[in-house]
Amino acid sequence: MQNTLMTSAQGWQSFDLLLTCMVVADRAGRIEWVNIATQHLFERSRRSFQEFSLESLFEDKENFQKAFETIVNQRAMSVTFVGAIAKLDDAVLVSASLHMDNDRVIMELHPIDQQTLSERSIRLAREIEIYQETFRNLAHEVKNPLGGIRGAAQLLDMELDNPAQREYTQLIAAEVDRLQQLVDRLIRPAQAGLQRTMFNIHEVCERVYTLMRAEYQDKLSIIRDYDASLPEIYADREKIVQIYLNICRNAAQALLGAPEIKSPTITLKTRIKSRQFLLDKVYRQVLVISVIDNGPGIPNHIVDRVFHPLVTGRPEGTGLGLSLAQELARQHKGVIEFDSYPGRTEFRILLPLEEV
Amino acid sequence: MSKIWIVDDDQSIRWVLDRALQKVNLYARFFERAEDLLSALATDKPDVLMTDIRMGGMSGLELLKKSQNKVS
């Protein structure tokens, strides 16, 4: 083995000049040589790769095995796949390409810039966090003067004999209560902790489906497209219902607000995704719950802000539904993302099942 | 007459509470900061203590913990 490494090095040394990670192996997949970039990526010396196979570099063997077989049996000149490489207690997502060069397998690894991959979801979550924080502080500042106003109105009310005059004080108190409720809704999500249990996500899906049916009856069609094999999730069931329902109601309201849509339809879809990057970690398995509608799409002027509190596309909307949903997803270390164009809007709730 | 001590950092809340209590002939002693109430405990003791929770400086919960040590 030592010998092979030495001799093959003669031919491959120019790879050391590349910033791309290059790994050379024999037809059986045994590693013969790696370039400097690869040593840097794995933080291991060239020699330490000697006893290893290409396959052993990957956390998820399946994609690699398929690609390797294709290449070795010469069914393709080169194959590219996405895999996760194992690095100490860390996993790094890479785009890997395999090529045959005579009787050698050459593998190129390009670490996928996780920043790019998850930039949007991280940005979303951070924004929500900042907004929640700002609103919480603001809400507490608003509560004190509201208490003062309400108390003064009550005192004044007690001193008035004329019922016509007391209408004024009662209006003040009632409007203060309205503001108070708004403020409470802004503060609430962060307060309650999570009550986690193990459950099947489809119980939640079916409950939301039933509620939606009852609420909207035959005003829209709901298609269910479930992956029945999904494992159970450990989460706060009521909060997941709330997230899901908020998103479904949003979809329904968007559909009903657009009478030009001929057959308003919502599709509820569940899937599993492996090797998904969420917020700041790679998860082995992530649950993806999608709500797809054939509505007009999110108006352009709010598309960047749909998760911000108090942003709404509907005159009667509170703008709290999605921001609350995003906050609850974040408490589960998940994220809600979306794509939207006229005729198709998809919101996806991504919830981690298992950490890498 | 029972002694009521109230701490709240908000002037308007103190004003409203004062008026409301006066209506039922109760006269409370008001403090703007928890720290002020705590030092007053060195010389006197209330029958009832009411406190705001979120305040600049010492919080209401902290005040309750510290005042229990002082009076018991």
CSV table of C-alpha atoms in Angstrom, one decimal:
chain,number,residue,atom,x,y,z
A,1,MET,CA,0.0,0.0,0.0
A,2,GLN,CA,2.8,2.4,1.0
A,3,ASN,CA,4.4,1.6,-2.3
A,4,THR,CA,1.3,2.2,-4.4
A,5,LEU,CA,0.9,5.6,-2.8
A,6,MET,CA,4.5,6.5,-3.6
A,7,THR,CA,4.4,5.4,-7.2
A,8,SER,CA,0.9,6.8,-8.0
A,9,ALA,CA,2.0,10.1,-6.5
A,10,GLN,CA,4.3,10.6,-9.5
A,11,GLY,CA,1.3,10.9,-11.8
A,12,TRP,CA,-1.1,12.8,-9.6
A,13,GLN,CA,1.1,15.4,-8.0
A,14,SER,CA,-0.1,18.2,-10.3
A,15,PHE,CA,-3.5,17.8,-8.5
A,16,ASP,CA,-1.8,19.3,-5.5
A,17,LEU,CA,-2.0,22.6,-7.3
A,18,LEU,CA,-5.8,22.5,-7.4
A,19,LEU,CA,-8.1,24.0,-4.8
A,20,THR,CA,-10.6,21.2,-5.6
A,21,CYS,CA,-10.4,18.1,-3.5
A,22,MET,CA,-9.2,15.2,-5.7
A,23,VAL,CA,-9.1,11.6,-4.6
A,24,VAL,CA,-7.7,8.7,-6.6
A,25,ALA,CA,-8.8,5.2,-6.0
A,26,ASP,CA,-8.5,1.8,-7.8
A,27,ARG,CA,-11.4,-0.1,-9.4
A,28,ALA,CA,-12.3,-1.6,-6.1
A,29,GLY,CA,-12.6,1.8,-4.5
A,30,ARG,CA,-9.5,1.6,-2.4
A,31,ILE,CA,-8.0,5.1,-1.9
A,32,GLU,CA,-4.5,5.4,-3.5
A,33,TRP,CA,-3.8,9.1,-3.3
A,34,VAL,CA,-5.4,12.3,-2.2
A,35,ASN,CA,-4.3,15.9,-3.0
A,36,ILE,CA,-3.5,18.6,-0.5
A,37,ALA,CA,-7.0,20.2,-0.7
A,38,THR,CA,-8.5,16.9,0.4
A,39,GLN,CA,-6.2,16.7,3.4
A,40,HIS,CA,-7.3,20.1,4.4
A,41,LEU,CA,-11.0,19.3,4.0
A,42,PHE,CA,-10.8,16.2,6.1
A,43,GLU,CA,-8.1,17.6,8.4
A,44,ARG,CA,-6.1,14.4,7.9
A,45,SER,CA,-2.7,13.5,6.5
A,46,ARG,CA,-2.3,11.9,3.2
A,47,ARG,CA,-1.0,8.7,4.8
A,48,SER,CA,-4.1,8.3,7.0
A,49,PHE,CA,-6.2,7.7,4.0
A,50,GLN,CA,-4.3,4.6,3.0
A,51,GLU,CA,-6.4,1.9,4.6
A,52,PHE,CA,-9.6,3.5,3.6
A,53,SER,CA,-12.1,3.0,0.8
A,54,LEU,CA,-13.9,5.9,-1.1
A,55,GLU,CA,-17.1,4.6,0.4
A,56,SER,CA,-15.8,5.1,4.0
A,57,LEU,CA,-15.5,8.8,3.4
A,58,PHE,CA,-19.3,9.1,3.1
A,59,GLU,CA,-21.8,9.2,5.9
A,60,ASP,CA,-24.6,8.2,3.5
A,61,LYS,CA,-23.3,5.2,1.5
A,62,GLU,CA,-26.3,4.8,-0.8
A,63,ASN,CA,-25.7,7.7,-3.2
A,64,PHE,CA,-22.1,6.9,-3.4
A,65,GLN,CA,-22.6,3.2,-4.1
A,66,LYS,CA,-25.0,3.9,-7.0
A,67,ALA,CA,-22.6,6.4,-8.6
A,68,PHE,CA,-19.6,4.2,-8.1
A,69,GLU,CA,-21.3,1.2,-9.7
A,70,THR,CA,-22.3,3.3,-12.7
A,71,ILE,CA,-18.8,4.5,-13.2
A,72,VAL,CA,-17.0,1.2,-12.7
A,73,ASN,CA,-19.4,-0.5,-15.1
A,74,GLN,CA,-18.8,2.3,-17.5
A,75,ARG,CA,-22.4,3.1,-17.9
A,76,ALA,CA,-21.5,6.8,-17.8
A,77,MET,CA,-18.3,8.9,-18.3
A,78,SER,CA,-18.9,10.8,-15.1
A,79,VAL,CA,-21.5,10.9,-12.3
A,80,THR,CA,-22.2,13.7,-9.9
A,81,PHE,CA,-24.1,13.3,-6.7
A,82,VAL,CA,-24.6,15.1,-3.4
A,83,GLY,CA,-23.3,13.3,-0.3
A,84,ALA,CA,-22.3,14.0,3.2
A,85,ILE,CA,-18.8,13.3,4.3
A,86,ALA,CA,-18.0,12.3,7.8
A,87,LYS,CA,-15.6,14.6,9.7
A,88,LEU,CA,-15.1,13.9,13.3
A,89,ASP,CA,-18.5,14.8,14.9
A,90,ASP,CA,-19.4,17.0,12.0
A,91,ALA,CA,-20.9,16.2,8.5
A,92,VAL,CA,-20.1,18.3,5.5
A,93,LEU,CA,-22.3,18.3,2.4
A,94,VAL,CA,-20.4,17.9,-0.8
A,95,SER,CA,-21.1,17.7,-4.5
A,96,ALA,CA,-19.0,14.7,-5.6
A,97,SER,CA,-18.1,13.7,-9.1
A,98,LEU,CA,-16.7,10.4,-10.1
A,99,HIS,CA,-14.7,9.8,-13.4
A,100,MET,CA,-12.8,6.8,-14.7
A,101,ASP,CA,-9.3,7.4,-15.9
A,102,ASN,CA,-8.0,4.1,-17.4
A,103,ASP,CA,-8.2,1.8,-14.4
A,104,ARG,CA,-8.4,4.5,-11.8
A,105,VAL,CA,-11.4,6.2,-10.3
A,106,ILE,CA,-10.9,9.9,-9.8
A,107,MET,CA,-13.2,11.6,-7.4
A,108,GLU,CA,-13.7,15.4,-7.1
A,109,LEU,CA,-15.3,16.9,-4.0
A,110,HIS,CA,-16.8,20.3,-3.8
A,111,PRO,CA,-18.1,21.2,-0.4
A,112,ILE,CA,-21.5,22.8,-0.8
A,113,ASP,CA,-21.5,26.2,0.6
A,114,GLN,CA,-23.9,25.7,3.4
A,115,GLN,CA,-24.3,29.4,3.7
A,116,THR,CA,-25.8,29.5,0.2
A,117,LEU,CA,-27.8,26.3,0.7
A,118,SER,CA,-29.6,27.5,3.8
A,119,GLU,CA,-29.0,31.2,3.5
A,120,ARG,CA,-32.7,31.8,3.1
A,121,SER,CA,-33.9,29.7,6.0
A,122,ILE,CA,-31.2,31.1,8.3
A,123,ARG,CA,-32.0,34.6,7.3
A,124,LEU,CA,-35.7,34.0,7.9
A,125,ALA,CA,-35.2,32.6,11.3
A,126,ARG,CA,-32.8,35.4,12.4
A,127,GLU,CA,-35.2,38.0,11.1
A,128,ILE,CA,-38.1,36.5,13.0
A,129,GLU,CA,-35.9,36.3,16.1
A,130,ILE,CA,-35.0,40.0,15.9
A,131,TYR,CA,-38.6,41.0,15.2
A,132,GLN,CA,-40.0,38.9,18.0
A,133,GLU,CA,-37.4,40.4,20.4
A,134,THR,CA,-38.2,44.0,19.2
A,135,PHE,CA,-41.9,43.4,19.5
A,136,ARG,CA,-41.6,41.8,22.9
A,137,ASN,CA,-39.7,44.8,24.2
A,138,LEU,CA,-42.1,47.2,22.6
A,139,ALA,CA,-45.1,45.3,23.9
A,140,HIS,CA,-43.9,45.5,27.4
A,141,GLU,CA,-43.3,49.2,27.0
A,142,VAL,CA,-46.8,49.7,25.7
A,143,LYS,CA,-48.4,47.7,28.5
A,144,ASN,CA,-47.6,50.1,31.3
A,145,PRO,CA,-49.2,53.2,29.8
A,146,LEU,CA,-52.1,51.1,28.7
A,147,GLY,CA,-52.7,50.1,32.3
A,148,GLY,CA,-52.6,53.7,33.3
A,149,ILE,CA,-55.1,54.8,30.7
A,150,ARG,CA,-57.4,51.9,31.6
A,151,GLY,CA,-57.2,52.6,35.3
A,152,ALA,CA,-57.8,56.4,34.8
A,153,ALA,CA,-60.8,55.7,32.5
A,154,GLN,CA,-62.3,53.4,35.2
A,155,LEU,CA,-61.8,55.9,37.9
A,156,LEU,CA,-63.4,58.6,35.8
A,157,ASP,CA,-66.2,56.2,35.0
A,158,MET,CA,-66.9,55.8,38.7
A,159,GLU,CA,-67.2,59.6,39.1
A,160,LEU,CA,-69.6,60.1,36.2
A,161,ASP,CA,-73.4,60.0,36.8
A,162,ASN,CA,-74.5,60.8,33.3
A,163,PRO,CA,-74.8,57.6,31.3
A,164,ALA,CA,-74.1,59.4,28.1
A,165,GLN,CA,-70.8,60.6,29.4
A,166,ARG,CA,-69.9,57.2,30.6
A,167,GLU,CA,-70.0,55.9,27.1
A,168,TYR,CA,-66.8,57.9,26.5
A,169,THR,CA,-65.0,56.2,29.4
A,170,GLN,CA,-66.3,52.8,28.4
A,171,LEU,CA,-65.1,53.3,24.8
A,172,ILE,CA,-61.6,54.2,26.2
A,173,ALA,CA,-61.6,51.1,28.3
A,174,ALA,CA,-62.8,48.9,25.5
A,175,GLU,CA,-60.2,50.2,23.0
A,176,VAL,CA,-57.4,49.8,25.6
A,177,ASP,CA,-58.5,46.2,26.0
A,178,ARG,CA,-58.2,45.7,22.2
A,179,LEU,CA,-54.7,47.1,22.3
A,180,GLN,CA,-53.9,44.9,25.3
A,181,GLN,CA,-55.0,41.8,23.4
A,182,LEU,CA,-52.9,42.7,20.4
A,183,VAL,CA,-49.9,43.2,22.6
A,184,ASP,CA,-50.5,39.9,24.4
A,185,ARG,CA,-50.6,38.1,21.1
A,186,LEU,CA,-47.3,39.6,20.2
A,187,ILE,CA,-45.7,38.4,23.4
A,188,ARG,CA,-47.3,35.1,23.7
A,189,PRO,CA,-45.4,32.7,21.4
A,190,ALA,CA,-42.2,33.0,23.3
A,191,GLN,CA,-43.7,32.4,26.7
A,192,ALA,CA,-45.1,28.9,26.7
A,193,GLY,CA,-42.6,26.0,26.6
A,194,LEU,CA,-42.9,23.0,24.4
A,195,GLN,CA,-44.9,19.9,25.5
A,196,ARG,CA,-43.3,17.3,23.4
A,197,THR,CA,-44.6,13.8,22.8
A,198,MET,CA,-44.1,11.2,20.1
A,199,PHE,CA,-46.8,11.1,17.5
A,200,ASN,CA,-47.5,10.4,13.9
A,201,ILE,CA,-47.6,13.6,11.8
A,202,HIS,CA,-50.6,12.3,9.9
A,203,GLU,CA,-52.8,12.4,13.0
A,204,VAL,CA,-52.1,16.2,12.9
A,205,CYS,CA,-52.6,16.3,9.1
A,206,GLU,CA,-56.0,14.6,9.4
A,207,ARG,CA,-57.1,16.8,12.2
A,208,VAL,CA,-56.2,19.9,10.3
A,209,TYR,CA,-57.9,18.4,7.2
A,210,THR,CA,-61.1,17.9,9.2
A,211,LEU,CA,-61.0,21.4,10.6
A,212,MET,CA,-60.4,22.9,7.2
A,213,ARG,CA,-63.3,20.8,5.7
A,214,ALA,CA,-65.6,22.0,8.4
A,215,GLU,CA,-64.5,25.6,8.0
A,216,TYR,CA,-64.5,25.9,4.3
A,217,GLN,CA,-66.8,23.0,3.3
A,218,ASP,CA,-67.2,22.9,-0.5
A,219,LYS,CA,-65.7,26.3,-1.2
A,220,LEU,CA,-62.4,24.6,-2.0
A,221,SER,CA,-61.0,21.1,-2.7
A,222,ILE,CA,-58.3,19.6,-0.5
A,223,ILE,CA,-56.1,16.9,-1.8
A,224,ARG,CA,-54.1,14.7,0.6
A,225,ASP,CA,-50.8,13.4,-0.6
A,226,TYR,CA,-49.1,11.7,2.3
A,227,ASP,CA,-46.0,9.5,2.6
A,228,ALA,CA,-47.4,6.9,4.8
A,229,SER,CA,-44.0,5.5,5.8
A,230,LEU,CA,-43.0,8.6,7.7
A,231,PRO,CA,-41.5,7.9,11.2
A,232,GLU,CA,-43.1,9.5,14.3
A,233,ILE,CA,-42.0,12.9,15.4
A,234,TYR,CA,-41.1,14.1,18.9
A,235,ALA,CA,-42.7,17.5,19.1
A,236,ASP,CA,-45.4,19.7,20.6
A,237,ARG,CA,-48.5,18.4,18.9
A,238,GLU,CA,-50.8,21.4,19.6
A,239,LYS,CA,-48.1,23.8,18.3
A,240,ILE,CA,-47.6,21.8,15.2
A,241,VAL,CA,-51.4,21.8,14.6
A,242,GLN,CA,-51.3,25.6,15.1
A,243,ILE,CA,-48.5,26.0,12.6
A,244,TYR,CA,-50.2,23.8,10.1
A,245,LEU,CA,-53.6,25.4,10.5
A,246,ASN,CA,-52.2,28.9,10.2
A,247,ILE,CA,-50.6,28.1,6.9
A,248,CYS,CA,-53.7,26.2,5.6
A,249,ARG,CA,-56.0,29.0,6.6
A,250,ASN,CA,-53.7,31.5,4.8
A,251,ALA,CA,-53.8,29.4,1.7
A,252,ALA,CA,-57.6,29.1,1.9
A,253,GLN,CA,-58.0,32.8,2.4
A,254,ALA,CA,-55.8,33.6,-0.5
A,255,LEU,CA,-57.9,31.3,-2.7
A,256,LEU,CA,-61.2,32.6,-1.6
A,257,GLY,CA,-60.0,36.2,-2.0
A,258,ALA,CA,-59.4,35.4,-5.7
A,259,PRO,CA,-62.7,34.7,-7.3
A,260,GLU,CA,-61.0,34.2,-10.7
A,261,ILE,CA,-59.6,30.9,-9.6
A,262,LYS,CA,-61.8,28.3,-11.2
A,263,SER,CA,-61.3,25.3,-9.0
A,264,PRO,CA,-59.5,26.5,-5.8
A,265,THR,CA,-57.4,23.6,-4.5
A,266,ILE,CA,-55.1,23.0,-1.6
A,267,THR,CA,-52.8,20.1,-1.5
A,268,LEU,CA,-51.5,18.7,1.8
A,269,LYS,CA,-48.3,16.8,1.2
A,270,THR,CA,-45.9,15.1,3.6
A,271,ARG,CA,-42.4,13.8,2.6
A,272,ILE,CA,-39.1,13.0,4.2
A,273,LYS,CA,-35.8,14.5,3.2
A,274,SER,CA,-32.5,13.2,4.2
A,275,ARG,CA,-29.4,15.2,4.8
A,276,GLN,CA,-31.1,18.5,5.1
A,277,PHE,CA,-29.4,21.6,6.4
A,278,LEU,CA,-31.7,23.6,8.8
A,279,LEU,CA,-30.7,26.8,10.6
A,280,ASP,CA,-27.3,25.8,11.6
A,281,LYS,CA,-27.1,22.0,11.5
A,282,VAL,CA,-27.3,19.1,9.2
A,283,TYR,CA,-30.1,16.7,10.1
A,284,ARG,CA,-30.2,13.0,9.0
A,285,GLN,CA,-33.9,13.2,8.5
A,286,VAL,CA,-36.2,16.1,8.1
A,287,LEU,CA,-40.0,16.0,7.9
A,288,VAL,CA,-41.4,18.2,5.1
A,289,ILE,CA,-45.1,19.2,5.4
A,290,SER,CA,-46.2,21.1,2.4
A,291,VAL,CA,-49.3,23.2,1.8
A,292,ILE,CA,-49.7,24.0,-1.9
A,293,ASP,CA,-52.4,26.2,-3.3
A,294,ASN,CA,-53.3,27.2,-6.9
A,295,GLY,CA,-54.1,30.8,-5.8
A,296,PRO,CA,-52.8,34.1,-7.2
A,297,GLY,CA,-49.4,33.9,-5.3
A,298,ILE,CA,-48.0,36.2,-2.6
A,299,PRO,CA,-48.2,39.9,-3.7
A,300,ASN,CA,-44.8,41.1,-4.7
A,301,HIS,CA,-44.7,44.0,-2.3
A,302,ILE,CA,-44.8,41.6,0.7
A,303,VAL,CA,-42.9,38.6,-0.6
A,304,ASP,CA,-39.8,39.4,1.4
A,305,ARG,CA,-41.7,40.1,4.6
A,306,VAL,CA,-44.4,37.5,4.8
A,307,PHE,CA,-43.0,36.2,8.1
A,308,HIS,CA,-42.7,39.6,9.7
A,309,PRO,CA,-45.4,40.3,12.3
A,310,LEU,CA,-48.2,42.6,11.2
A,311,VAL,CA,-47.5,42.1,7.5
A,312,THR,CA,-50.5,40.9,5.7
A,313,GLY,CA,-51.9,40.8,2.2
A,314,ARG,CA,-55.5,40.9,3.3
A,315,PRO,CA,-57.3,44.0,4.6
A,316,GLU,CA,-58.8,42.0,7.5
A,317,GLY,CA,-55.7,40.0,8.3
A,318,THR,CA,-53.8,40.6,11.5
A,319,GLY,CA,-50.4,39.7,10.1
A,320,LEU,CA,-49.7,37.4,13.0
A,321,GLY,CA,-50.5,34.0,11.5
A,322,LEU,CA,-47.3,33.3,9.6
A,323,SER,CA,-45.0,35.1,12.0
A,324,LEU,CA,-46.4,33.0,14.9
A,325,ALA,CA,-46.0,29.8,12.7
A,326,GLN,CA,-42.4,30.6,11.9
A,327,GLU,CA,-41.7,31.3,15.6
A,328,LEU,CA,-43.2,28.0,16.7
A,329,ALA,CA,-41.3,26.1,13.9
A,330,ARG,CA,-38.1,27.8,15.2
A,331,GLN,CA,-38.8,26.6,18.7
A,332,HIS,CA,-38.8,23.1,17.2
A,333,LYS,CA,-35.5,23.9,15.5
A,334,GLY,CA,-37.3,23.9,12.2
A,335,VAL,CA,-38.1,26.5,9.6
A,336,ILE,CA,-40.9,27.4,7.3
A,337,GLU,CA,-40.0,28.3,3.7
A,338,PHE,CA,-42.0,29.0,0.6
A,339,ASP,CA,-42.0,29.4,-3.2
A,340,SER,CA,-44.7,31.5,-4.8
A,341,TYR,CA,-45.8,32.5,-8.3
A,342,PRO,CA,-49.2,33.1,-9.7
A,343,GLY,CA,-51.0,29.8,-9.9
A,344,ARG,CA,-48.9,28.0,-7.3
A,345,THR,CA,-47.8,28.8,-3.8
A,346,GLU,CA,-46.1,26.2,-1.7
A,347,PHE,CA,-45.3,26.6,2.0
A,348,ARG,CA,-43.1,24.0,3.5
A,349,ILE,CA,-42.8,23.3,7.2
A,350,LEU,CA,-39.4,21.6,7.8
A,351,LEU,CA,-39.0,19.9,11.1
A,352,PRO,CA,-35.9,17.9,12.1
A,353,LEU,CA,-36.5,14.3,13.1
A,354,GLU,CA,-33.0,13.3,14.0
A,355,GLU,CA,-29.7,15.1,14.4
A,356,VAL,CA,-26.6,13.9,12.7
B,1,MET,CA,-54.7,51.0,59.9
B,2,SER,CA,-53.0,48.5,57.7
B,3,LYS,CA,-49.9,49.6,55.9
B,4,ILE,CA,-49.8,49.1,52.1
B,5,TRP,CA,-46.6,49.5,50.2
B,6,ILE,CA,-46.6,49.6,46.5
B,7,VAL,CA,-43.7,49.7,44.1
B,8,ASP,CA,-44.1,50.5,40.4
B,9,ASP,CA,-41.7,52.4,38.1
B,10,ASP,CA,-44.6,53.8,36.1
B,11,GLN,CA,-45.9,57.2,37.4
B,12,SER,CA,-49.4,56.8,35.8
B,13,ILE,CA,-49.9,53.3,37.4
B,14,ARG,CA,-48.9,54.7,40.8
B,15,TRP,CA,-51.3,57.6,40.3
B,16,VAL,CA,-54.2,55.3,39.3
B,17,LEU,CA,-53.6,52.9,42.2
B,18,ASP,CA,-53.4,55.8,44.6
B,19,ARG,CA,-56.7,57.2,43.5
B,20,ALA,CA,-58.4,53.8,43.4
B,21,LEU,CA,-57.3,53.0,47.0
B,22,GLN,CA,-58.3,56.4,48.3
B,23,LYS,CA,-61.8,55.8,47.0
B,24,VAL,CA,-62.0,53.0,49.6
B,25,ASN,CA,-60.1,55.0,52.2
B,26,LEU,CA,-56.8,53.2,51.9
B,27,TYR,CA,-53.6,55.2,51.9
B,28,ALA,CA,-50.6,53.5,50.5
B,29,ARG,CA,-47.0,54.4,50.5
B,30,PHE,CA,-45.5,54.4,47.0
B,31,PHE,CA,-42.0,53.6,45.8
B,32,GLU,CA,-40.6,54.2,42.3
B,33,ARG,CA,-37.9,51.6,42.6
B,34,ALA,CA,-37.6,48.2,44.3
B,35,GLU,CA,-34.3,49.3,45.9
B,36,ASP,CA,-36.1,52.2,47.7
B,37,LEU,CA,-38.7,49.9,49.2
B,38,LEU,CA,-36.0,47.5,50.3
B,39,SER,CA,-34.1,50.2,52.2
B,40,ALA,CA,-37.3,51.4,53.8
B,41,LEU,CA,-37.7,47.9,55.2
B,42,ALA,CA,-34.8,48.6,57.6
B,43,THR,CA,-37.0,50.9,59.7
B,44,ASP,CA,-40.6,49.8,59.0
B,45,LYS,CA,-42.7,46.8,57.8
B,46,PRO,CA,-45.8,46.9,55.6
B,47,ASP,CA,-48.9,44.6,56.0
B,48,VAL,CA,-49.3,44.3,52.3
B,49,LEU,CA,-46.7,44.7,49.6
B,50,MET,CA,-47.6,45.1,46.0
B,51,THR,CA,-45.0,45.1,43.3
B,52,ASP,CA,-44.7,45.5,39.5
B,53,ILE,CA,-42.5,42.7,38.1
B,54,ARG,CA,-40.7,44.2,35.1
B,55,MET,CA,-38.9,47.3,36.3
B,56,GLY,CA,-35.6,49.0,35.5
B,57,GLY,CA,-33.1,48.0,38.2
B,58,MET,CA,-34.3,45.3,40.6
B,59,SER,CA,-37.2,43.2,39.4
B,60,GLY,CA,-40.3,42.6,41.5
B,61,LEU,CA,-39.5,38.9,41.9
B,62,GLU,CA,-36.1,39.8,43.2
B,63,LEU,CA,-37.6,42.3,45.6
B,64,LEU,CA,-40.0,39.7,47.0
B,65,LYS,CA,-37.1,37.2,47.6
B,66,LYS,CA,-34.9,39.9,49.3
B,67,SER,CA,-37.7,41.4,51.4
B,68,GLN,CA,-38.7,38.0,52.7
B,69,ASN,CA,-35.2,37.6,54.1
B,70,LYS,CA,-35.5,41.0,55.7
B,71,VAL,CA,-38.8,40.7,57.4
B,72,SER,CA,-38.7,37.1,58.6
